[in-house]
mmCIF file of C-alpha atoms and ligand atoms in Angstrom:
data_model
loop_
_atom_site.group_PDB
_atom_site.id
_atom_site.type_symbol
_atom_site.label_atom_id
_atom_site.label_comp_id
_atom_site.label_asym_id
_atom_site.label_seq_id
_atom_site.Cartn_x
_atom_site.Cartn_y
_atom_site.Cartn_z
ATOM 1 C CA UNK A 1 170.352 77.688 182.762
ATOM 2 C CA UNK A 2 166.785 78.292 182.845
ATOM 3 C CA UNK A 3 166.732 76.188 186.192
ATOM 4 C CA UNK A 4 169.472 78.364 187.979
ATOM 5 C CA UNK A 5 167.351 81.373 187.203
ATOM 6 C CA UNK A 6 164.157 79.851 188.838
ATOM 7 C CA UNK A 7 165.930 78.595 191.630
ATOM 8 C CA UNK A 8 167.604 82.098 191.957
ATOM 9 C CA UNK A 9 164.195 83.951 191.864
ATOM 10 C CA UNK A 10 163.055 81.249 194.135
ATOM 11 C CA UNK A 11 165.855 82.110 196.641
ATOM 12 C CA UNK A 12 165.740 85.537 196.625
ATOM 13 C CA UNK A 13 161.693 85.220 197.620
ATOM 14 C CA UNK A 14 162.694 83.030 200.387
ATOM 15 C CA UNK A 15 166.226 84.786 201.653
ATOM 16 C CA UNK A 16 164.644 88.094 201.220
ATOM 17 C CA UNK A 17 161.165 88.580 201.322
ATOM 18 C CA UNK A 18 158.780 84.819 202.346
ATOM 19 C CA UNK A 19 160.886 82.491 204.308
ATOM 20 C CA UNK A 20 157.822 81.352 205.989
ATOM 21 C CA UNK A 21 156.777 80.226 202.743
ATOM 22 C CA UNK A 22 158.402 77.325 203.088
ATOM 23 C CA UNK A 23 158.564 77.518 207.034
ATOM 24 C CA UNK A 24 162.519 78.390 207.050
ATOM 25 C CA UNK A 25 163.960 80.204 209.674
ATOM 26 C CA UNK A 26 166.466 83.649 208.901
ATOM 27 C CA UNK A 27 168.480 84.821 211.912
ATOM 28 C CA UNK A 28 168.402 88.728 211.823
ATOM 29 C CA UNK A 29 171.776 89.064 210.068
ATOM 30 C CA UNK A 30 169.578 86.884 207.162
ATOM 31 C CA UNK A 31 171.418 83.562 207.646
ATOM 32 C CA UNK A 32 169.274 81.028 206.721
ATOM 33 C CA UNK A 33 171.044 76.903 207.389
ATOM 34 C CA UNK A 34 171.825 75.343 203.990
ATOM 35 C CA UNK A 35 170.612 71.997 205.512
ATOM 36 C CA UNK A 36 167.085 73.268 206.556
ATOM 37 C CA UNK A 37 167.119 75.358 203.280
ATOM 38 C CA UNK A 38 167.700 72.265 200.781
ATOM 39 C CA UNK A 39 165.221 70.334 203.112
ATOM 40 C CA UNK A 40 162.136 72.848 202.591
ATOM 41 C CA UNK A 41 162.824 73.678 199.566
ATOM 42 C CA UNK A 42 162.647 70.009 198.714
ATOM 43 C CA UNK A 43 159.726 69.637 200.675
ATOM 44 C CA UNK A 44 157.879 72.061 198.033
ATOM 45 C CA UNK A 45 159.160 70.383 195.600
ATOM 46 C CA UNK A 46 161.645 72.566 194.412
ATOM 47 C CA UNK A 47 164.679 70.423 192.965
ATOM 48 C CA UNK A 48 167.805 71.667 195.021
ATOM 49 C CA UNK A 49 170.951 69.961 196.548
ATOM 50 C CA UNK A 50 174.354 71.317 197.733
ATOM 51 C CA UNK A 51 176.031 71.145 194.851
ATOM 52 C CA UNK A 52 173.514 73.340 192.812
ATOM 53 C CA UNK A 53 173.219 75.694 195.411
ATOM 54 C CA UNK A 54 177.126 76.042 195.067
ATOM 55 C CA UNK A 55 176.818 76.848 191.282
ATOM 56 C CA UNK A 56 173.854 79.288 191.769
ATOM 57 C CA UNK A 57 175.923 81.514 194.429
ATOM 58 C CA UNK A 58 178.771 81.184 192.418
ATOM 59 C CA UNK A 59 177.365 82.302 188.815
ATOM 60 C CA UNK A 60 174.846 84.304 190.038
ATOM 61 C CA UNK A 61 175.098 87.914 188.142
ATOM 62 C CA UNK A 62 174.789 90.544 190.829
ATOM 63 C CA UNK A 63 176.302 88.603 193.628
ATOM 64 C CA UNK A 64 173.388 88.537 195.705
ATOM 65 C CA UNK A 65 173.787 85.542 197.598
ATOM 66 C CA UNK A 66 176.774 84.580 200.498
ATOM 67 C CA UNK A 67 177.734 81.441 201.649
ATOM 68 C CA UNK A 68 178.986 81.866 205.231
ATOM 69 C CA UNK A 69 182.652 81.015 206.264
ATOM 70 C CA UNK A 70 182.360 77.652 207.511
ATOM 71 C CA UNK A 71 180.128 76.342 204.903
ATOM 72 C CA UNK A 72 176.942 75.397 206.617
ATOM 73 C CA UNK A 73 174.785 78.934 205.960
ATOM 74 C CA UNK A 74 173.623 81.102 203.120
ATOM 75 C CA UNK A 75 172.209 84.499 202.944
ATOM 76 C CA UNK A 76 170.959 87.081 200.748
ATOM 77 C CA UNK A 77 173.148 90.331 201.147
ATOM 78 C CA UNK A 78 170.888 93.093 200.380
ATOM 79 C CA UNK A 79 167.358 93.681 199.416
ATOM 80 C CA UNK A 80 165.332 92.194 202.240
ATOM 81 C CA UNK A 81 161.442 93.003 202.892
ATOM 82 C CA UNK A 82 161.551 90.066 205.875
ATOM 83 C CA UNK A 83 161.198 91.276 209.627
ATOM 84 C CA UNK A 84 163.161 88.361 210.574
ATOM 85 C CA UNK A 85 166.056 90.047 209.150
ATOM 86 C CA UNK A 86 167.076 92.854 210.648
ATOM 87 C CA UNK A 87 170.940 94.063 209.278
ATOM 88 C CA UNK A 88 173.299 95.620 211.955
ATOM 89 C CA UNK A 89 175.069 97.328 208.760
ATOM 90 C CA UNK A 90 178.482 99.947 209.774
ATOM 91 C CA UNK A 91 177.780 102.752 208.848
ATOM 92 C CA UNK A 92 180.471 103.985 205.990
ATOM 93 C CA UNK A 93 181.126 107.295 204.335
ATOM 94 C CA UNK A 94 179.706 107.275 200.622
ATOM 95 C CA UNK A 95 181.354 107.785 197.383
ATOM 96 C CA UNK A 96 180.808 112.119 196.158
ATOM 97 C CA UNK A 97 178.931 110.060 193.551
ATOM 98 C CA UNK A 98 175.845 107.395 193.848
ATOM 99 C CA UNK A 99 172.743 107.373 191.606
ATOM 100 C CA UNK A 100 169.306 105.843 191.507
ATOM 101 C CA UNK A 101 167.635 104.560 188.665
ATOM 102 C CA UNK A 102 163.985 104.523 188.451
ATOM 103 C CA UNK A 103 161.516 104.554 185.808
ATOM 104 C CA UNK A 104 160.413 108.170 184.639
ATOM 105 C CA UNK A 105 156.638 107.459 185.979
ATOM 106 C CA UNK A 106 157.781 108.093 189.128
ATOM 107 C CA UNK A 107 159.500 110.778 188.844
ATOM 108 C CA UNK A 108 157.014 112.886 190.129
ATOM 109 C CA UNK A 109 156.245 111.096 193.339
ATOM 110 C CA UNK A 110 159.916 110.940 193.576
ATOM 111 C CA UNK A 111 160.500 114.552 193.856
ATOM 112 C CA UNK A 112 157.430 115.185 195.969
ATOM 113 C CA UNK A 113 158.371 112.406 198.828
ATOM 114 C CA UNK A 114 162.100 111.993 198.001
ATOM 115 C CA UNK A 115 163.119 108.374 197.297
ATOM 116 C CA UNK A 116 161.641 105.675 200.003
ATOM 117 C CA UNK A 117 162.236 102.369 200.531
ATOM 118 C CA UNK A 118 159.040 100.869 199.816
ATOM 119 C CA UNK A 119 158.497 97.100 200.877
ATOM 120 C CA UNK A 120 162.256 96.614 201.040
ATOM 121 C CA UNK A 121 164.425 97.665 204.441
ATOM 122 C CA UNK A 122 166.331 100.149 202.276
ATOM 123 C CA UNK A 123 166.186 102.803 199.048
ATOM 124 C CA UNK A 124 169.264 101.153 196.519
ATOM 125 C CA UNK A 125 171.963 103.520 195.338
ATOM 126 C CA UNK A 126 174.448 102.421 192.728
ATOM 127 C CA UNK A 127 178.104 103.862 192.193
ATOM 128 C CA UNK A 128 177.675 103.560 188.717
ATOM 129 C CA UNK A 129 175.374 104.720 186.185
ATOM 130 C CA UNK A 130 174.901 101.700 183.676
ATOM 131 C CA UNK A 131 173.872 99.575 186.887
ATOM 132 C CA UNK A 132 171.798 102.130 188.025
ATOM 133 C CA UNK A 133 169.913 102.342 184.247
ATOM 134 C CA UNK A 134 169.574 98.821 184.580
ATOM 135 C CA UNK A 135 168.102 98.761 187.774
ATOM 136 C CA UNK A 136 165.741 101.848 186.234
ATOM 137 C CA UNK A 137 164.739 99.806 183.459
ATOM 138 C CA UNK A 138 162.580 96.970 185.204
ATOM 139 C CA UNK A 139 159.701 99.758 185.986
ATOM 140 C CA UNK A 140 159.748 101.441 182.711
ATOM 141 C CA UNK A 141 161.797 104.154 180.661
ATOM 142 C CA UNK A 142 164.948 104.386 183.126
ATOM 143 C CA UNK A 143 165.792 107.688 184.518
ATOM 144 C CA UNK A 144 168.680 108.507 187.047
ATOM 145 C CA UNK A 145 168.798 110.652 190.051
ATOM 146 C CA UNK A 146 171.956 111.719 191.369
ATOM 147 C CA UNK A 147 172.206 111.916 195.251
ATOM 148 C CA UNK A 148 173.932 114.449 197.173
ATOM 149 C CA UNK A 149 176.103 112.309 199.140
ATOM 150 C CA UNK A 150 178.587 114.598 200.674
ATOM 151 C CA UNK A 151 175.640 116.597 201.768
ATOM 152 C CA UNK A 152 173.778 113.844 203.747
ATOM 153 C CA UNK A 153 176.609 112.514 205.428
ATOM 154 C CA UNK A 154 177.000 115.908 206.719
ATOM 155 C CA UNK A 155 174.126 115.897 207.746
ATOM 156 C CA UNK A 156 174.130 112.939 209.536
ATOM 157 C CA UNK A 157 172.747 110.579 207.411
ATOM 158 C CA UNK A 158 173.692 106.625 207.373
ATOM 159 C CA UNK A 159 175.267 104.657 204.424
ATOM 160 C CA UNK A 160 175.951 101.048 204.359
ATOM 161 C CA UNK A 161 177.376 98.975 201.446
ATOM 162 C CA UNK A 162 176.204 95.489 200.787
ATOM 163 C CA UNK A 163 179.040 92.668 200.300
ATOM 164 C CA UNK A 164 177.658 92.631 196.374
ATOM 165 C CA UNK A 165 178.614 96.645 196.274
ATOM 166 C CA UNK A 166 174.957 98.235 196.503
ATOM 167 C CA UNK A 167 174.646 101.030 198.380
ATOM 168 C CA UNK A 168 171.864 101.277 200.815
ATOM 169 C CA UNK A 169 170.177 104.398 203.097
ATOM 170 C CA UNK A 170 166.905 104.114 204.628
ATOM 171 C CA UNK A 171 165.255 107.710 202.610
ATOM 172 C CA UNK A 172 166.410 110.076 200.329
ATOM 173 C CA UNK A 173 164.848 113.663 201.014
ATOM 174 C CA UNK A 174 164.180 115.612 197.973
ATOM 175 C CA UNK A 175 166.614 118.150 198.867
ATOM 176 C CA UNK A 176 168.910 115.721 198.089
ATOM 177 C CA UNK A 177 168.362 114.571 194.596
ATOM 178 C CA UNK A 178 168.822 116.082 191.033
ATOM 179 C CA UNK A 179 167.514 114.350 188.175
ATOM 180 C CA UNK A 180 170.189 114.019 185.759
ATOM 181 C CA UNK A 181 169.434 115.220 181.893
ATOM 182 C CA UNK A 182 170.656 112.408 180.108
ATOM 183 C CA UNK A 183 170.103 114.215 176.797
ATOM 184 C CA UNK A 184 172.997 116.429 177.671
ATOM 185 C CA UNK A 185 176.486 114.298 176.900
ATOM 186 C CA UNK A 186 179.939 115.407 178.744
ATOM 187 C CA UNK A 187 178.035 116.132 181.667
ATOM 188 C CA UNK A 188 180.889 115.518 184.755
ATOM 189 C CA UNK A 189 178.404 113.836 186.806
HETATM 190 C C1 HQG B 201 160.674 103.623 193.298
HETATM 191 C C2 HQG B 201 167.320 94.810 192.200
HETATM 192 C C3 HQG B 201 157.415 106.447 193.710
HETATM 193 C C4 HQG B 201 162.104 103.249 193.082
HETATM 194 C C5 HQG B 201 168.084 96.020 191.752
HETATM 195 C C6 HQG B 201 161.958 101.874 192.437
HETATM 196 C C7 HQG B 201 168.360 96.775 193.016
HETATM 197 C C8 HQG B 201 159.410 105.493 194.266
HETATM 198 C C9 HQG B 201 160.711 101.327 193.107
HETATM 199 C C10 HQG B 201 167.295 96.300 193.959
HETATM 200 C C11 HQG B 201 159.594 106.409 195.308
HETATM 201 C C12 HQG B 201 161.031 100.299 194.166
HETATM 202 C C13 HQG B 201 166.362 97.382 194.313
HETATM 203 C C14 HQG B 201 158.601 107.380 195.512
HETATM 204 C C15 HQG B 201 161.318 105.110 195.266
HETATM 205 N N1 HQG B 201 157.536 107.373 194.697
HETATM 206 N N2 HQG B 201 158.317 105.512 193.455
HETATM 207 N N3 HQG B 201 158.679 108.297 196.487
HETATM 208 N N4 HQG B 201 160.768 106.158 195.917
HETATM 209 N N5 HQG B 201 160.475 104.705 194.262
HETATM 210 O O1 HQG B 201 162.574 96.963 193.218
HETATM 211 O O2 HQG B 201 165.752 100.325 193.758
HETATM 212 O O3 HQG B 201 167.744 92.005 190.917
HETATM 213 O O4 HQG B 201 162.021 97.794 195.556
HETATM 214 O O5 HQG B 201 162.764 104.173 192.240
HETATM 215 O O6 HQG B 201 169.240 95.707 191.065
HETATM 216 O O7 HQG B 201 164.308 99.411 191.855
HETATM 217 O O8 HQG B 201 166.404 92.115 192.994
HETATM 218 O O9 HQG B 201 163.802 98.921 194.310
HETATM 219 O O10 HQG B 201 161.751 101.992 191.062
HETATM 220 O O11 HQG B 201 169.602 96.588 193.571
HETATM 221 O O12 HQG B 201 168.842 91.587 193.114
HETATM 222 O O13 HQG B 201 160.074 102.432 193.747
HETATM 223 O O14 HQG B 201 166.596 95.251 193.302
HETATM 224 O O15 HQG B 201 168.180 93.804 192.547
HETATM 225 O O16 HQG B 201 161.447 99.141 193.511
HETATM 226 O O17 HQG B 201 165.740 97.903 193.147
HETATM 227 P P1 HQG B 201 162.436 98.098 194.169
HETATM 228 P P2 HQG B 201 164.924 99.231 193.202
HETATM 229 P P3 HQG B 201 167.756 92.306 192.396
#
Protein backbone atom coordinates (compact mmCIF):
# COMPACT_ATOMS: atom_id res chain seq x y z
CA UNK A 1 0.00 0.00 0.00
CA UNK A 2 2.79 2.14 0.86
CA UNK A 3 4.03 1.63 -2.86
CA UNK A 4 0.66 2.80 -4.49
CA UNK A 5 0.96 5.95 -2.45
CA UNK A 6 4.55 6.73 -3.73
CA UNK A 7 3.77 5.89 -7.08
CA UNK A 8 0.59 8.11 -6.74
CA UNK A 9 2.61 11.14 -5.39
CA UNK A 10 5.04 10.25 -8.05
CA UNK A 11 2.30 10.58 -10.74
CA UNK A 12 0.69 13.42 -9.71
CA UNK A 13 4.39 15.35 -9.87
CA UNK A 14 4.74 14.09 -13.30
CA UNK A 15 0.87 14.37 -14.73
CA UNK A 16 0.57 17.64 -13.04
CA UNK A 17 3.34 19.65 -12.25
CA UNK A 18 7.33 18.02 -13.78
CA UNK A 19 6.75 15.86 -16.73
CA UNK A 20 10.05 16.91 -17.97
CA UNK A 21 11.37 15.31 -15.04
CA UNK A 22 11.43 12.33 -16.54
CA UNK A 23 11.36 13.81 -20.21
CA UNK A 24 7.51 12.74 -20.81
CA UNK A 25 5.47 14.50 -23.05
CA UNK A 26 1.55 15.90 -21.88
CA UNK A 27 -0.65 17.02 -24.78
CA UNK A 28 -2.53 20.22 -23.56
CA UNK A 29 -5.70 18.34 -22.54
CA UNK A 30 -2.84 16.52 -19.99
CA UNK A 31 -2.75 13.14 -21.78
CA UNK A 32 0.33 11.71 -21.19
CA UNK A 33 0.89 7.78 -23.37
CA UNK A 34 0.84 4.94 -20.81
CA UNK A 35 3.62 3.29 -22.94
CA UNK A 36 6.09 6.30 -22.79
CA UNK A 37 4.87 6.84 -19.14
CA UNK A 38 5.80 3.16 -17.82
CA UNK A 39 9.01 3.53 -20.02
CA UNK A 40 10.41 6.80 -18.16
CA UNK A 41 9.26 6.09 -15.24
CA UNK A 42 11.21 2.87 -15.46
CA UNK A 43 14.01 4.58 -16.77
CA UNK A 44 14.28 6.47 -13.22
CA UNK A 45 13.90 3.65 -11.70
CA UNK A 46 10.61 3.89 -10.49
CA UNK A 47 8.99 0.25 -10.40
CA UNK A 48 5.75 0.58 -12.63
CA UNK A 49 3.95 -1.70 -15.22
CA UNK A 50 0.38 -1.72 -16.66
CA UNK A 51 -1.11 -3.64 -14.38
CA UNK A 52 -0.12 -1.43 -11.31
CA UNK A 53 -0.93 1.55 -13.00
CA UNK A 54 -4.50 -0.05 -13.41
CA UNK A 55 -4.80 -0.60 -9.58
CA UNK A 56 -3.43 2.91 -8.70
CA UNK A 57 -6.21 4.74 -10.99
CA UNK A 58 -8.60 2.47 -9.81
CA UNK A 59 -8.10 2.74 -5.83
CA UNK A 60 -6.87 5.95 -5.86
CA UNK A 61 -8.97 8.12 -3.10
CA UNK A 62 -9.90 11.36 -4.79
CA UNK A 63 -10.11 10.08 -8.29
CA UNK A 64 -7.47 12.08 -9.63
CA UNK A 65 -6.23 10.13 -12.34
CA UNK A 66 -8.21 9.01 -15.96
CA UNK A 67 -7.42 6.42 -18.14
CA UNK A 68 -8.56 7.47 -21.63
CA UNK A 69 -11.26 5.48 -23.62
CA UNK A 70 -9.28 3.30 -25.69
CA UNK A 71 -6.81 2.32 -23.15
CA UNK A 72 -3.50 3.60 -24.34
CA UNK A 73 -3.43 7.23 -22.25
CA UNK A 74 -3.63 8.53 -18.73
CA UNK A 75 -4.11 11.88 -17.29
CA UNK A 76 -4.41 13.78 -14.23
CA UNK A 77 -7.91 15.59 -14.14
CA UNK A 78 -7.37 18.60 -12.15
CA UNK A 79 -4.65 20.34 -10.33
CA UNK A 80 -2.03 21.05 -12.96
CA UNK A 81 0.96 23.70 -12.51
CA UNK A 82 2.47 22.31 -16.16
CA UNK A 83 2.33 24.79 -19.24
CA UNK A 84 2.13 21.85 -21.38
CA UNK A 85 -1.28 21.41 -20.19
CA UNK A 86 -3.49 23.77 -21.00
CA UNK A 87 -7.50 22.53 -20.20
CA UNK A 88 -10.20 23.68 -22.75
CA UNK A 89 -12.73 23.14 -19.66
CA UNK A 90 -16.94 24.10 -20.58
CA UNK A 91 -17.78 26.38 -18.76
CA UNK A 92 -20.85 25.15 -16.31
CA UNK A 93 -23.14 26.98 -13.96
CA UNK A 94 -22.07 26.29 -10.19
CA UNK A 95 -23.89 24.81 -7.37
CA UNK A 96 -25.63 28.17 -4.87
CA UNK A 97 -23.10 26.41 -2.62
CA UNK A 98 -19.08 25.74 -3.01
CA UNK A 99 -16.49 26.33 -0.26
CA UNK A 100 -12.75 26.60 0.13
CA UNK A 101 -10.79 25.30 2.77
CA UNK A 102 -7.63 26.85 3.74
CA UNK A 103 -5.62 27.06 6.74
CA UNK A 104 -6.52 30.10 9.11
CA UNK A 105 -2.84 31.70 8.46
CA UNK A 106 -4.01 32.82 5.45
CA UNK A 107 -6.85 34.14 6.12
CA UNK A 108 -5.69 37.44 6.06
CA UNK A 109 -3.99 37.47 2.71
CA UNK A 110 -7.08 35.76 1.66
CA UNK A 111 -9.37 38.55 2.31
CA UNK A 112 -6.94 41.21 1.17
CA UNK A 113 -6.24 39.52 -2.50
CA UNK A 114 -9.30 37.20 -2.64
CA UNK A 115 -8.41 33.53 -3.23
CA UNK A 116 -5.66 32.95 -6.22
CA UNK A 117 -4.50 30.16 -7.79
CA UNK A 118 -1.02 30.13 -6.87
CA UNK A 119 1.38 27.67 -8.83
CA UNK A 120 -1.63 25.63 -9.92
CA UNK A 121 -3.88 26.71 -13.26
CA UNK A 122 -6.86 27.11 -10.93
CA UNK A 123 -8.20 28.20 -7.12
CA UNK A 124 -10.16 24.56 -5.89
CA UNK A 125 -13.73 24.85 -4.68
CA UNK A 126 -15.44 21.90 -3.09
CA UNK A 127 -19.35 21.24 -2.96
CA UNK A 128 -18.98 19.95 0.30
CA UNK A 129 -17.68 21.04 3.48
CA UNK A 130 -15.88 17.90 5.06
CA UNK A 131 -13.78 17.77 1.67
CA UNK A 132 -13.21 21.20 1.78
CA UNK A 133 -11.85 20.89 5.78
CA UNK A 134 -9.79 18.28 4.53
CA UNK A 135 -8.34 20.03 1.84
CA UNK A 136 -7.91 23.08 4.67
CA UNK A 137 -6.15 20.88 6.89
CA UNK A 138 -2.79 20.16 4.91
CA UNK A 139 -1.65 24.02 5.59
CA UNK A 140 -2.68 24.21 9.12
CA UNK A 141 -5.89 24.78 11.38
CA UNK A 142 -8.63 24.41 8.47
CA UNK A 143 -10.94 27.22 7.93
CA UNK A 144 -13.74 27.48 5.19
CA UNK A 145 -14.78 30.25 2.98
CA UNK A 146 -17.99 30.16 1.38
CA UNK A 147 -18.13 31.58 -2.24
CA UNK A 148 -20.80 33.55 -3.68
CA UNK A 149 -21.52 31.51 -6.59
CA UNK A 150 -24.75 32.80 -7.90
CA UNK A 151 -23.15 36.16 -7.72
CA UNK A 152 -20.07 35.46 -9.96
CA UNK A 153 -21.79 33.68 -12.52
CA UNK A 154 -23.76 36.74 -12.83
CA UNK A 155 -21.22 38.40 -13.18
CA UNK A 156 -19.67 36.61 -15.70
CA UNK A 157 -17.39 34.55 -14.10
CA UNK A 158 -16.24 30.88 -15.40
CA UNK A 159 -16.75 27.51 -13.55
CA UNK A 160 -15.54 24.22 -14.67
CA UNK A 161 -15.87 20.85 -12.84
CA UNK A 162 -13.15 18.30 -12.98
CA UNK A 163 -14.22 14.53 -13.94
CA UNK A 164 -13.18 13.73 -9.99
CA UNK A 165 -16.01 16.55 -8.95
CA UNK A 166 -13.63 19.59 -7.92
CA UNK A 167 -14.67 22.68 -8.81
CA UNK A 168 -12.28 25.01 -10.42
CA UNK A 169 -12.27 29.13 -11.30
CA UNK A 170 -9.23 30.93 -12.11
CA UNK A 171 -9.69 33.90 -8.84
CA UNK A 172 -11.97 34.50 -6.28
CA UNK A 173 -12.38 38.39 -5.56
CA UNK A 174 -12.91 39.21 -2.02
CA UNK A 175 -16.24 40.49 -2.64
CA UNK A 176 -17.05 37.19 -3.10
CA UNK A 177 -16.16 35.26 -0.05
CA UNK A 178 -17.47 35.03 3.61
CA UNK A 179 -15.60 33.19 6.06
CA UNK A 180 -17.85 30.85 7.65
CA UNK A 181 -17.97 30.80 11.77
CA UNK A 182 -17.70 27.32 12.37
CA UNK A 183 -18.27 27.87 16.10
CA UNK A 184 -21.84 28.68 15.30
CA UNK A 185 -23.84 25.08 14.67
CA UNK A 186 -27.30 25.08 12.52
CA UNK A 187 -25.88 27.57 10.41
CA UNK A 188 -27.91 26.87 6.74
CA UNK A 189 -24.83 27.35 4.87
C1 LIG B 1 -4.10 29.33 -0.34
C2 LIG B 1 -5.50 18.72 -3.26
C3 LIG B 1 -2.67 33.27 0.78
C4 LIG B 1 -5.16 28.30 -0.55
C5 LIG B 1 -6.79 19.21 -2.66
C6 LIG B 1 -4.37 27.02 -0.31
C7 LIG B 1 -7.34 20.15 -3.68
C8 LIG B 1 -3.89 31.78 -0.44
C9 LIG B 1 -2.99 27.37 -0.83
C10 LIG B 1 -6.14 20.58 -4.47
C11 LIG B 1 -4.46 32.81 -1.19
C12 LIG B 1 -2.71 26.76 -2.18
C13 LIG B 1 -5.86 22.01 -4.29
C14 LIG B 1 -4.08 34.13 -0.89
C15 LIG B 1 -5.31 30.96 -1.89
N1 LIG B 1 -3.19 34.32 0.10
N2 LIG B 1 -2.99 32.00 0.56
N3 LIG B 1 -4.56 35.19 -1.55
N4 LIG B 1 -5.33 32.29 -2.08
N5 LIG B 1 -4.42 30.65 -0.89
O1 LIG B 1 -2.42 23.00 -2.58
O2 LIG B 1 -6.83 24.50 -2.80
O3 LIG B 1 -4.52 15.78 -2.96
O4 LIG B 1 -2.25 24.76 -4.41
O5 LIG B 1 -6.23 28.46 0.36
O6 LIG B 1 -7.66 18.18 -2.35
O7 LIG B 1 -5.20 23.73 -0.97
O8 LIG B 1 -3.33 17.22 -4.58
O9 LIG B 1 -4.41 24.43 -3.30
O10 LIG B 1 -4.31 26.72 1.05
O11 LIG B 1 -8.30 19.63 -4.52
O12 LIG B 1 -5.17 15.72 -5.36
O13 LIG B 1 -2.96 28.79 -0.97
O14 LIG B 1 -5.04 19.80 -4.01
O15 LIG B 1 -5.73 17.63 -4.05
O16 LIG B 1 -2.52 25.39 -1.99
O17 LIG B 1 -5.63 22.30 -2.92
P1 LIG B 1 -2.83 24.32 -3.11
P2 LIG B 1 -5.59 23.78 -2.42
P3 LIG B 1 -4.62 16.55 -4.25
Amino acid sequence: MKEHTQISKFLSLILRHKPEQIGLQLDQEGWAKIAELIEAAQQHNVPLDEALLQVIVEQNDKKRFQISEDGLMIRAVQGHSTNMVQRQMIALEPPQYLYHGTASRFIDSIQTQGLIAGQRHYVHLSENKETALNVGQRYGKPVLFLINTPQMYKNGFEFHQAENGVWLTIHVPTQYLSLIDQTKTGSLV
